Amino acid sequence: MAEKILVLGVDRDNDIGEKTGIKGPILGKEFLLETALKLGVVDPTESDTNVLFQCVKIYETLKEEGKDAYVACITGDQSVGIKSDIELIKQFDVIKETFNIDSAILVSDGKEDENVLPILQSKVNIISIDRLTVQQSESLEDTYFILHRYLKRMMEDKKVSGLFLGLPGIIIIIYALTYLFPDLTKYGWFATFSIVGSYLFAKGFGVDDYLRDKMTPRRVKIIAYSIAIVIAAYGGYNGFMNIRWEMVPYLNWESAKYVFTVFFDGSFPLLYLGIIAALAGNVVSAYTNKAKHIWSSLIIFMLACAVFGNFYQYTSYTQNEITRNEAVFSVFIIAFFAIIGIGVAFIQKSKLSSTSKKKRAVSLSRKGIITLFIVGFITTSIVLYSMESTNEVTDTETSFSITKNLADQFNPVMGINSDGLAYCVWQDNRDGNWDIYLKYLDSGNEVSIAKDTNDQKNPRTWGDKIVWQDNRNGEWDIYLYDMSTNVLTQVTDNEFNQSNPDIYENRIVWEDERNENSDIYFYNIINKDEKRITIDDPALQPFQTTPKIYGNTIVWLDNRFGEFNIFSYNVGTGIEHAVTSGRSIKFNPSIYGNIIVWEDNRNGNWDIYLYDMSTKEELQITKDPSNQVNPVIYENYVIWEDDRNGNKDIYIFDRDTSATLQVTDAISDQENPFVCGSYLCWVDWRNDLDGIHTGIAEDNPDIYGIDIENIWTE
């Protein structure tokens, strides 16, 4: 009796069934050809098509040789593994019972299908294996199979996966965070090398094994608490040294509040870090002890970190270090990660404490954590997107652009020359450093009047004259440019820094460091006479800065009382006067005639105040609970930047009518206003990608302006 030979094709992952809809074993030449044709039409690149044709070819060859041959193909399941092998053997048993075969020739397209070979050999004699390779080499197939096997093992081995997956994952997260927080970009490589180096050092010298053996939970707590005490003690010392005791001659409510505020400001970050260090010690101790309360300790630790992070962002916002949008975004990011971490910790804690033998409805797994993360991220994104959508404002203002260069333009000032032409001056970094540029408002030409490889900054104008601070000599000096004569003059050549100049007619003032602290100096252009305005006790090292001049009056910021206050000096009489007093902080004074304006935080936020030197009366201009800063005054107008709408806008106040109007309503930031004649200018971020100043190369602040008459007639 002739031997019955079966030509058997194997499709372990059931590509044939998934793509053609054919189920069960494929029996006979006609059925195989029909299936191969259907599969080839659906997916011409499918290698199983060639397996079917190869089965038919071998079958016909055997028939021509007079063999008693049969042909068939068995298909498994897409979830390759036990389920697939069970299905293959079930179909093979049907074929064996149908044809009563004695031996078989196995046809496959790779090693994956041949994994079923040992099982088939237990049921029938396999006389040959024909592996069909299409458009790829056998060595490549073997390499893929080996890599697949070892990658799978690496995923399952926690120690190996920590090195090959955990470390790269941490590094990717670090650089993802630098996209959200560009200021952290410069620390990315430092963090990366620190983490990788620490891990390799610990593994290479067995530090982790030594610590695991020697560091008992008790020792971990002792070390953590010791570190916490040292950090907290240094924080207390730092807060104590932050107090200027000469400012507290006697004890009352004001002095007590001053002492507490200054101490808290200097000590709080370190005190909180001490608390975090102690809580971290509890977490590590519980982990090394494999105690169940590790999750409780971890929850407390993450709550403390979230509270500290949000509190720090809030204080940064109240101190004008970040914008409201930045603060809100930071709070959401911190809250998002805290919720994810605390949620995972709660799930694990409840899982450990459960005494039920039933399977939990919510189990902690990789899929569960990933799902929780994705849901939280999507929710946060929707909230942030909706907030941005609701804050959208239509730009209807009648402003015009003074600059639209892709570089940065800052500190704009305006003036009117002797021919009555209005012009704008600013600092510009289009050449890689800060230069001084000038543009007449009735022309499109921008001219560099101070172009040097070093920096020129903080220009101020009066008529045909422009002054600025210049470090082309290695330190900051004051330079003067006369537009009518095109003459550039170096006003100061002292080896110390002179900065923040201002000019009125033929008089220049600036901030000077030649006396080991900052003083105010005065210079007469006509007779070239230089005079030191502020002379005080060098032991106190007071700080005078940001001088402004109008007529005979010079005003500046002075911290001789502990906090910055406004002082004035009359050039004609030589009399100095304290314009303001008190513990609140004052910044950015501006003067026109007898009127001085400044920003003041006495109400817990920044407001604009005005002082009339002729009547000795003080007036609060703004009372909105948001922040109003950088005021300037010209004739009857007081102008400032205001963040009451969630971004920075320019506002104007008319002292004659007491009317306040919003000048800009673009959705981006407008800041640092300056006014002269009938024109008002400012720094504008509408052409920047994100509309805010991030301190990176992609920033693109421009200078915009508006005719003041258009503001009141709109």
XYZ file of C-alpha atoms in Angstrom:
714
model
C 0.000 0.000 0.000
C 1.406 3.428 -1.083
C 2.423 5.929 1.560
C 0.018 8.869 1.898
C 1.883 12.162 1.948
C 0.315 15.434 3.055
C 1.701 18.767 1.825
C 0.802 21.000 4.744
C 0.967 24.800 4.799
C 1.060 26.514 8.224
C -0.157 30.033 9.020
C 0.299 30.318 12.779
C -0.861 33.966 13.116
C -3.918 33.422 10.849
C -3.182 36.215 8.361
C -5.058 34.181 5.754
C -8.231 33.987 7.810
C -8.127 37.622 8.939
C -7.691 38.952 5.391
C -9.964 36.568 3.436
C -12.560 35.628 6.045
C -11.948 31.900 5.436
C -12.075 29.837 8.635
C -10.862 26.354 9.479
C -8.508 24.115 7.464
C -8.110 24.738 3.727
C -8.365 21.367 1.930
C -7.584 20.455 -1.672
C -5.777 22.034 -4.609
C -8.757 24.043 -5.915
C -9.578 25.521 -2.513
C -5.911 26.467 -1.939
C -5.663 28.186 -5.335
C -8.939 30.026 -4.787
C -7.760 31.168 -1.342
C -4.319 32.197 -2.679
C -5.935 34.282 -5.425
C -8.274 35.987 -2.956
C -5.431 36.678 -0.503
C -3.197 38.041 -3.266
C -5.902 40.491 -4.364
C -6.506 41.690 -0.791
C -2.787 42.054 0.075
C -0.235 41.488 -2.745
C 2.648 41.753 -0.239
C 1.398 38.925 2.004
C 3.980 36.088 2.075
C 1.333 33.474 2.977
C 0.065 33.767 -0.623
C 3.337 32.251 -1.776
C 3.046 29.513 0.871
C -0.260 28.428 -0.662
C 1.199 28.427 -4.188
C 4.269 26.507 -2.974
C 2.008 23.859 -1.381
C 0.226 23.389 -4.724
C 3.553 23.209 -6.597
C 4.933 20.477 -4.301
C 1.607 18.632 -4.452
C 1.660 18.569 -8.273
C 5.296 17.462 -8.292
C 4.456 14.538 -6.020
C 1.488 13.641 -8.187
C 3.656 13.625 -11.311
C 6.008 11.218 -9.516
C 3.085 8.916 -8.858
C 2.875 9.613 -5.129
C -0.371 9.378 -3.192
C -0.355 13.059 -2.174
C -2.805 15.444 -0.554
C -2.577 19.205 0.062
C -4.003 21.381 2.832
C -3.285 24.457 4.971
C -4.024 25.021 8.636
C -4.477 28.466 10.267
C -4.036 29.470 13.886
C -4.983 32.673 15.751
C -3.704 36.276 15.703
C -2.821 36.011 19.396
C 0.164 33.801 18.569
C 0.852 31.352 21.357
C -1.081 28.655 23.188
C -4.437 29.655 21.686
C -3.009 29.555 18.181
C -1.305 26.165 18.669
C -4.509 24.588 20.036
C -6.393 25.759 16.935
C -3.655 24.420 14.594
C -3.669 20.968 16.197
C -7.462 20.844 16.140
C -7.458 21.518 12.378
C -4.598 19.077 11.780
C -6.518 16.313 13.573
C -9.453 16.930 11.222
C -7.154 16.630 8.165
C -5.440 13.506 9.485
C -8.753 11.827 10.160
C -10.083 12.852 6.722
C -7.115 11.687 4.611
C -5.612 9.058 6.958
C -2.115 10.300 6.072
C 1.193 8.619 6.977
C 3.668 11.503 6.637
C 3.753 15.211 5.901
C 5.848 17.901 4.237
C 5.685 21.182 6.188
C 5.637 24.466 4.195
C 6.088 27.780 6.033
C 7.330 31.337 5.514
C 9.484 31.609 8.658
C 10.493 30.314 12.067
C 7.350 31.653 13.723
C 5.238 29.056 11.886
C 7.765 26.291 12.565
C 7.323 26.590 16.326
C 4.423 24.173 15.932
C 6.759 21.527 14.438
C 7.371 19.532 17.694
C 3.634 19.146 18.208
C 3.046 17.998 14.643
C 5.947 15.523 14.874
C 4.178 13.872 17.802
C 1.202 13.167 15.538
C 2.736 12.440 12.154
C 6.077 11.738 10.516
C 7.487 15.013 9.143
C 9.681 13.982 6.197
C 10.631 17.505 5.018
C 10.407 21.191 5.873
C 10.192 23.737 3.065
C 10.705 27.281 4.369
C 9.680 29.818 1.735
C 11.646 33.089 1.802
C 10.283 36.008 -0.226
C 12.182 39.311 -0.741
C 14.209 38.807 2.418
C 17.140 36.685 3.499
C 16.925 33.731 5.839
C 19.606 35.285 8.052
C 17.493 38.425 8.364
C 14.510 36.329 9.397
C 16.639 34.521 11.991
C 17.969 37.842 13.303
C 14.453 39.234 13.670
C 13.306 36.143 15.522
C 16.274 36.295 17.932
C 15.796 40.021 18.566
C 12.088 39.513 19.139
C 12.779 36.788 21.694
C 15.402 38.789 23.609
C 13.379 42.001 23.541
C 10.476 40.102 25.037
C 12.717 38.715 27.793
C 14.140 42.182 28.423
C 10.631 43.575 28.924
C 9.867 40.874 31.477
C 13.160 41.110 33.429
C 12.802 44.094 35.821
C 16.537 44.536 36.366
C 17.357 44.568 32.655
C 14.308 46.637 31.707
C 15.309 49.258 34.258
C 18.597 49.823 32.431
C 17.401 49.589 28.818
C 13.904 51.056 29.223
C 13.760 52.889 32.562
C 16.769 55.183 32.056
C 15.849 56.195 28.476
C 12.291 56.780 29.695
C 13.487 59.175 32.413
C 15.697 61.037 29.920
C 12.814 61.392 27.434
C 10.574 62.769 30.217
C 13.290 65.297 31.185
C 13.487 66.654 27.650
C 9.692 66.633 27.322
C 9.542 68.875 30.400
C 12.108 71.254 28.868
C 9.618 71.842 26.053
C 6.999 72.961 28.581
C 9.557 74.899 30.644
C 12.206 76.306 28.253
C 14.215 77.776 31.130
C 15.122 74.198 32.152
C 16.645 73.365 28.747
C 20.188 74.223 29.831
C 19.903 71.702 32.680
C 18.787 68.826 30.398
C 22.251 67.441 29.673
C 23.310 67.930 33.284
C 20.314 65.941 34.521
C 20.810 63.255 31.864
C 24.484 62.634 32.598
C 23.867 62.826 36.358
C 21.165 60.141 36.248
C 23.028 57.815 33.867
C 26.342 58.320 35.675
C 24.814 57.684 39.101
C 23.088 54.517 37.887
C 26.189 53.107 36.203
C 28.376 54.006 39.210
C 25.983 52.301 41.616
C 25.776 49.170 39.450
C 29.475 49.068 38.594
C 30.704 49.219 42.191
C 27.782 47.360 43.732
C 26.689 50.416 45.713
C 23.011 49.508 45.333
C 23.601 45.975 46.689
C 25.686 47.328 49.587
C 23.043 49.889 50.517
C 20.323 47.281 50.216
C 22.167 45.062 52.699
C 23.434 47.736 55.095
C 20.764 50.432 55.026
C 18.116 49.321 57.465
C 14.867 51.331 57.681
C 16.034 52.817 60.978
C 19.310 54.033 59.450
C 17.475 55.502 56.456
C 15.228 57.523 58.756
C 18.153 58.736 60.859
C 20.029 59.932 57.764
C 16.938 61.566 56.238
C 15.988 63.339 59.479
C 19.580 64.490 59.980
C 19.666 65.987 56.492
C 16.264 67.586 57.103
C 17.449 69.169 60.360
C 20.600 70.555 58.705
C 18.624 72.029 55.786
C 15.973 73.514 58.080
C 18.634 74.937 60.422
C 20.427 76.573 57.516
C 17.087 77.935 56.317
C 16.494 79.494 59.718
C 20.003 80.959 59.709
C 19.504 82.322 56.201
C 16.207 83.930 57.222
C 17.795 85.439 60.339
C 20.721 86.878 58.357
C 18.260 88.306 55.845
C 16.990 90.720 58.508
C 18.574 94.153 58.666
C 18.408 94.782 62.397
C 19.415 98.421 62.058
C 15.978 98.895 60.500
C 14.317 97.713 63.755
C 15.266 100.351 66.372
C 12.244 99.509 68.529
C 9.536 96.852 68.612
C 6.067 97.622 67.298
C 3.578 96.021 64.929
C 5.267 97.366 61.783
C 8.747 96.259 62.812
C 7.452 92.829 63.901
C 5.737 92.385 60.540
C 8.934 93.422 58.791
C 11.027 90.911 60.770
C 8.572 88.073 60.116
C 8.244 88.859 56.393
C 11.978 89.088 55.781
C 12.702 85.975 57.881
C 9.985 83.993 56.105
C 11.181 85.119 52.673
C 14.747 84.007 53.403
C 13.993 80.761 55.228
C 10.805 79.283 53.772
C 12.249 77.438 50.716
C 14.913 75.686 52.817
C 12.519 74.939 55.671
C 10.159 73.303 53.220
C 12.986 71.344 51.612
C 13.793 70.020 55.070
C 10.211 68.807 55.453
C 10.353 67.167 52.004
C 13.645 65.447 52.910
C 12.104 63.990 56.094
C 9.028 62.739 54.217
C 11.244 61.249 51.500
C 13.126 59.404 54.234
C 9.839 57.868 55.405
C 9.103 56.663 51.863
C 12.562 55.118 51.356
C 12.453 53.552 54.831
C 9.088 51.953 54.140
C 10.326 50.708 50.764
C 13.479 49.087 52.175
C 11.366 47.494 54.900
C 8.810 46.321 52.323
C 6.186 47.767 54.624
C 2.588 48.190 53.516
C 2.483 51.811 54.708
C 4.902 52.834 51.946
C 1.890 53.964 49.934
C 0.607 56.138 52.784
C 4.061 57.712 53.104
C 4.208 58.209 49.353
C 0.798 59.904 49.314
C 1.874 62.344 52.038
C 5.160 63.014 50.224
C 3.474 63.789 46.902
C 0.854 65.979 48.604
C 3.632 67.974 50.280
C 5.481 68.382 46.966
C 2.296 69.514 45.219
C 1.435 72.019 47.964
C 4.975 73.436 47.919
C 5.036 73.652 44.111
C 1.684 75.432 43.897
C 2.514 77.776 46.782
C 5.853 78.642 45.166
C 4.163 79.394 41.833
C 1.574 81.567 43.586
C 4.216 83.604 45.411
C 6.166 83.963 42.151
C 3.016 85.328 40.527
C 2.303 87.779 43.357
C 5.885 89.042 43.085
C 5.460 89.545 39.295
C 8.100 86.915 38.515
C 5.685 85.004 36.247
C 2.461 85.900 34.441
C -0.999 84.759 35.480
C -1.228 82.362 32.515
C 2.141 80.845 33.422
C 1.026 80.436 37.043
C -2.267 78.763 36.063
C -0.509 76.438 33.619
C 2.106 75.486 36.229
C -0.598 74.768 38.821
C -2.419 72.475 36.394
C 0.763 70.600 35.471
C 1.730 70.121 39.142
C -1.814 69.079 40.052
C -1.941 66.681 37.095
C 1.185 64.760 38.094
C 0.187 64.833 41.772
C -3.256 63.374 40.985
C -1.712 60.639 38.827
C 0.824 59.701 41.518
C -1.642 59.853 44.404
C -4.234 57.912 42.398
C -1.769 55.101 41.707
C -0.686 55.084 45.362
C -4.310 54.877 46.569
C -5.067 52.019 44.182
C -2.032 50.054 45.341
C -2.752 50.788 49.000
C -6.345 49.571 48.713
C -5.144 46.518 46.796
C -2.737 45.546 49.559
C -5.269 46.143 52.326
C -8.033 44.162 50.624
C -8.757 40.809 52.252
C -11.256 39.701 49.645
C -10.261 36.757 47.455
C -12.320 38.124 44.609
C -10.578 39.941 41.798
C -10.713 43.686 42.296
C -12.773 45.778 39.912
C -9.803 48.130 39.572
C -6.412 46.443 39.581
C -3.038 48.132 39.386
C -1.364 47.136 36.139
C 0.662 48.702 33.394
C -2.446 49.138 31.280
C -4.297 50.660 34.234
C -1.524 53.179 34.941
C -1.231 54.111 31.252
C -5.007 54.505 30.983
C -5.104 56.700 34.113
C -2.255 58.825 32.745
C -3.919 59.293 29.341
C -7.293 60.183 30.871
C -5.672 62.706 33.226
C -3.593 64.239 30.436
C -6.592 64.573 28.098
C -8.697 66.112 30.888
C -5.979 68.635 31.727
C -5.500 69.512 28.057
C -9.233 70.087 27.587
C -9.373 72.360 30.641
C -6.356 74.395 29.469
C -7.732 74.632 25.938
C -11.132 75.794 27.176
C -9.478 78.414 29.368
C -7.503 79.754 26.413
C -10.645 79.765 24.270
C -12.695 81.732 26.784
C -9.951 84.333 27.151
C -9.825 85.113 23.432
C -10.248 88.787 22.625
C -10.651 90.318 19.180
C -7.861 92.697 18.235
C -9.650 95.936 17.309
C -7.061 98.545 18.290
C -5.774 101.161 15.847
C -2.084 100.732 16.650
C 0.703 100.556 14.076
C 3.960 98.627 13.985
C 7.231 100.516 14.379
C 9.383 97.375 14.000
C 8.719 93.905 12.642
C 12.212 92.479 12.658
C 12.528 88.789 13.616
C 15.078 89.718 16.313
C 14.216 91.196 19.730
C 13.403 94.850 20.281
C 13.173 96.164 23.854
C 13.116 99.356 25.949
C 11.464 101.699 23.427
C 11.520 105.472 24.049
C 10.239 108.319 21.916
C 11.267 111.889 21.232
C 10.681 114.924 19.021
C 13.724 116.473 17.351
C 14.434 120.143 16.671
C 12.615 119.899 13.320
C 9.432 118.687 15.044
C 9.741 115.113 13.756
C 8.668 112.282 16.089
C 11.042 109.344 16.380
C 11.420 106.097 18.332
C 14.629 104.621 19.783
C 15.109 101.104 21.176
C 17.681 98.379 21.865
C 17.866 95.678 19.187
C 19.750 92.343 19.013
C 19.406 91.578 15.283
C 23.219 91.437 14.968
C 23.751 89.056 17.901
C 24.247 91.732 20.562
C 22.264 94.728 21.786
C 22.565 97.850 19.611
C 20.680 101.150 19.642
C 18.332 101.738 16.690
C 16.366 104.804 15.635
C 13.354 105.260 13.364
C 11.392 108.376 12.394
C 7.684 107.640 12.525
C 7.071 109.226 9.119
C 9.661 106.997 7.380
C 10.250 103.283 7.054
C 13.995 103.403 7.609
C 15.616 101.997 10.759
C 19.102 103.311 11.515
C 21.656 101.944 13.980
C 23.187 104.865 15.886
C 25.280 102.691 18.225
C 26.516 99.524 16.561
C 29.354 97.768 18.349
C 30.268 94.123 19.015
C 29.480 94.742 22.698
C 26.109 95.725 24.155
C 24.336 99.085 24.202
C 21.155 99.222 26.274
C 18.541 101.400 28.031
C 18.280 104.422 25.699
C 16.633 107.710 26.769
C 15.867 110.774 24.678
C 15.382 114.528 24.824
C 15.036 116.566 21.628
C 18.022 115.805 19.395
C 19.937 114.006 22.156
C 19.979 110.274 22.937
C 21.831 108.654 25.849
C 22.375 104.994 26.722
C 24.638 102.656 28.690
C 27.471 101.070 26.694
C 30.003 98.346 27.625
C 32.337 98.578 24.614
C 35.177 99.392 27.055
C 34.672 96.362 29.299
C 32.382 98.079 31.806
C 29.183 100.064 31.466
C 29.677 103.711 30.500
C 27.236 106.454 29.531
C 27.289 107.599 25.894
C 25.575 110.590 24.259
C 24.565 110.988 20.598
C 23.449 114.311 19.084
C 21.234 113.784 16.017
C 21.653 117.384 14.855
C 25.460 117.104 14.637
C 25.876 113.284 14.380
C 28.469 113.520 17.171
C 28.948 110.578 19.568
C 30.374 111.443 23.015
C 31.536 109.198 25.848
C 30.175 110.892 28.968
C 31.801 108.635 31.609
C 35.107 106.776 31.539
C 35.240 105.529 35.128
C 36.455 101.932 35.598
C 33.249 101.060 37.461
C 29.757 100.635 35.967
C 27.465 103.533 35.098
C 23.981 102.527 33.962
C 20.275 103.471 33.683
C 20.772 106.996 32.277
C 18.116 109.676 31.775
C 18.304 113.079 30.106
C 16.507 116.435 30.248
C 17.718 119.276 28.012
C 21.470 119.495 28.776
C 21.408 117.425 31.968
C 22.116 113.705 32.311
C 21.662 111.489 35.382
C 22.666 107.887 35.913
C 23.307 105.123 38.439
C 26.993 104.805 39.423
C 28.921 102.021 41.262
C 32.305 103.722 41.761
C 31.771 104.063 45.551
C 31.267 100.311 46.148
C 27.532 100.814 46.232
C 25.078 102.323 43.812
C 24.742 106.134 43.815
C 23.061 108.753 41.631
C 25.273 111.087 39.575
C 24.427 114.261 37.639
C 26.201 115.700 34.569
C 25.880 119.077 32.827
C 26.561 118.732 29.090
C 27.374 122.448 28.643
C 30.049 122.921 31.303
C 30.913 119.192 31.591
C 30.401 119.351 35.337
C 29.837 115.989 37.103
C 28.308 115.783 40.567
C 27.457 112.983 43.021
C 23.874 113.496 44.217
C 23.535 110.756 46.885
C 26.087 110.715 49.705
C 25.194 108.493 52.662
C 26.635 106.304 55.408
C 28.865 103.698 53.642
C 28.407 101.285 56.570
C 24.727 100.858 55.646
C 25.588 100.323 51.961
C 22.299 101.811 50.724
C 21.309 101.280 47.136
C 20.088 104.081 44.842
C 18.906 103.186 41.366
C 16.652 104.061 38.389
C 17.092 107.858 38.325
C 14.749 110.097 36.305
C 15.067 113.838 35.681
C 12.704 116.634 34.684
C 13.662 120.293 35.000
C 15.609 120.760 38.239
C 14.175 117.642 39.881
C 15.834 114.231 40.006
C 13.935 111.245 41.428
C 15.205 107.732 42.131
C 14.638 104.526 44.104
C 16.401 104.374 47.476
C 16.493 101.491 49.990
C 18.090 103.330 52.911
C 14.940 102.525 54.951
C 15.085 98.806 54.178
C 12.557 98.794 51.348
C 12.707 100.812 48.141
C 11.160 104.266 48.438
C 11.102 107.299 46.149
C 13.495 110.194 46.857
C 13.876 113.508 45.033
C 16.654 116.099 44.704
C 16.468 119.700 43.499
C 19.526 120.597 41.405
C 19.044 124.323 42.013
C 18.608 124.239 45.796
C 20.504 121.040 46.616
C 17.598 119.895 48.833
C 16.806 116.170 49.094
C 13.302 114.979 49.958
C 11.766 111.576 50.750
C 8.705 111.420 48.501
C 7.452 108.120 49.972
C 8.016 106.090 53.129
C 6.708 102.854 54.665
C 7.470 99.162 54.273
C 5.797 98.655 50.922
C 8.048 98.333 47.874
C 8.096 101.010 45.182
C 9.497 100.578 41.683
C 9.878 102.401 38.354
C 9.438 106.089 39.208
C 8.644 108.538 36.393
C 8.412 112.336 36.531
C 6.855 115.100 34.447
C 6.695 118.658 35.797
C 5.735 118.449 39.469
C 4.112 115.008 39.149
C 5.805 111.724 40.095
C 4.267 108.288 39.441
C 5.430 104.814 40.451
C 4.261 101.240 41.085
C 3.530 100.268 44.698
C 2.656 96.925 46.401
C 1.203 98.277 49.669
C -2.176 96.648 48.879
C -0.788 93.158 48.238
C -0.643 93.710 44.487
C 1.038 96.303 42.288
C -0.863 99.574 41.888
C 0.016 102.918 40.303
C 0.410 105.897 42.647
C 0.861 109.608 41.910
C 2.422 112.384 43.985
C 2.031 116.116 43.308
C 5.142 117.938 44.633
C 3.384 121.306 44.516
C 0.371 120.290 46.619
C 2.122 117.452 48.570
C -0.852 115.193 47.782
C -0.665 111.480 46.995
C -3.252 109.746 44.776
C -3.865 106.066 44.054
C -4.512 105.841 40.291
C -5.408 102.124 40.006
C -7.413 99.967 42.403
C -7.904 96.763 40.415
C -6.819 93.597 42.353
C -4.538 92.560 39.475
C -1.108 94.093 38.834
C -0.367 97.479 37.256
C 3.341 98.196 36.647
C 5.865 100.253 34.613
C 4.078 103.623 34.736
C 5.128 106.650 32.666
C 3.725 110.179 32.710
C 3.503 112.855 30.034
C 1.492 116.064 30.402
C -1.937 114.939 31.692
C -1.514 111.277 30.789
C -0.414 108.387 33.027
C 0.222 105.148 31.139
C 1.059 101.682 32.490
C 0.933 97.943 31.702
C -1.949 96.020 33.259
C -2.670 92.257 33.556
C -6.318 92.413 34.676
C -7.405 90.559 31.502
C -5.045 87.606 31.964
C -2.393 89.078 29.697
C -0.500 92.375 29.747
C -2.282 95.344 28.160
C -1.543 99.066 28.018
C -3.876 101.424 29.923
C -4.044 105.235 29.979
C -5.395 107.661 32.601
C -6.332 111.286 31.875
C -5.711 113.430 34.975
C -8.010 116.177 33.708
C -11.090 113.970 33.290
C -10.096 111.056 35.623
C -11.011 108.718 32.729
C -9.214 105.405 32.271
C -9.104 103.623 28.905
C -7.654 100.330 27.704
C -5.259 101.120 24.842
C -4.496 97.565 23.615
C -6.737 94.506 23.476
C -4.629 92.008 21.508
C -4.527 88.487 22.978
C -0.728 88.692 23.359
C 1.277 90.749 25.873
C 1.979 94.472 25.524
C 4.387 96.001 28.034
C 6.962 98.724 28.843
C 5.025 101.761 27.525
C 6.602 105.145 26.767
C 4.940 108.365 25.639
C 6.160 111.587 24.058
C 4.163 114.251 22.232
C 1.032 112.711 20.732
C 2.521 109.227 20.377
C 2.591 106.236 22.703
C 4.787 103.160 22.079
C 5.330 99.805 23.794
C 6.891 96.320 23.463
C 4.432 94.002 21.711
C 4.434 90.152 21.557
C 1.656 89.643 18.980
C 4.132 88.371 16.354
C 5.753 85.893 18.748
C 4.746 82.223 18.533
C 3.285 82.053 22.043
C 2.805 85.758 22.757
C 4.955 85.804 25.910
C 8.568 86.388 26.833
C 10.255 83.001 27.397
C 13.892 84.085 27.138
C 14.715 81.837 24.166
C 15.865 82.503 20.620
C 12.340 82.033 19.227
C 11.122 85.163 21.026
C 10.065 87.967 18.695
C 9.013 91.114 20.575
C 8.370 94.147 18.354
C 7.716 97.839 18.945
C 4.203 99.155 18.303
C 2.769 102.623 18.659
C -0.461 104.614 18.552
C -1.556 108.219 18.218
C -3.029 109.179 21.593
C -5.758 111.221 19.921
C -7.067 108.013 18.314
C -7.484 106.439 21.759
C -10.026 109.012 22.922
C -11.906 109.228 19.613
C -12.463 105.476 19.100
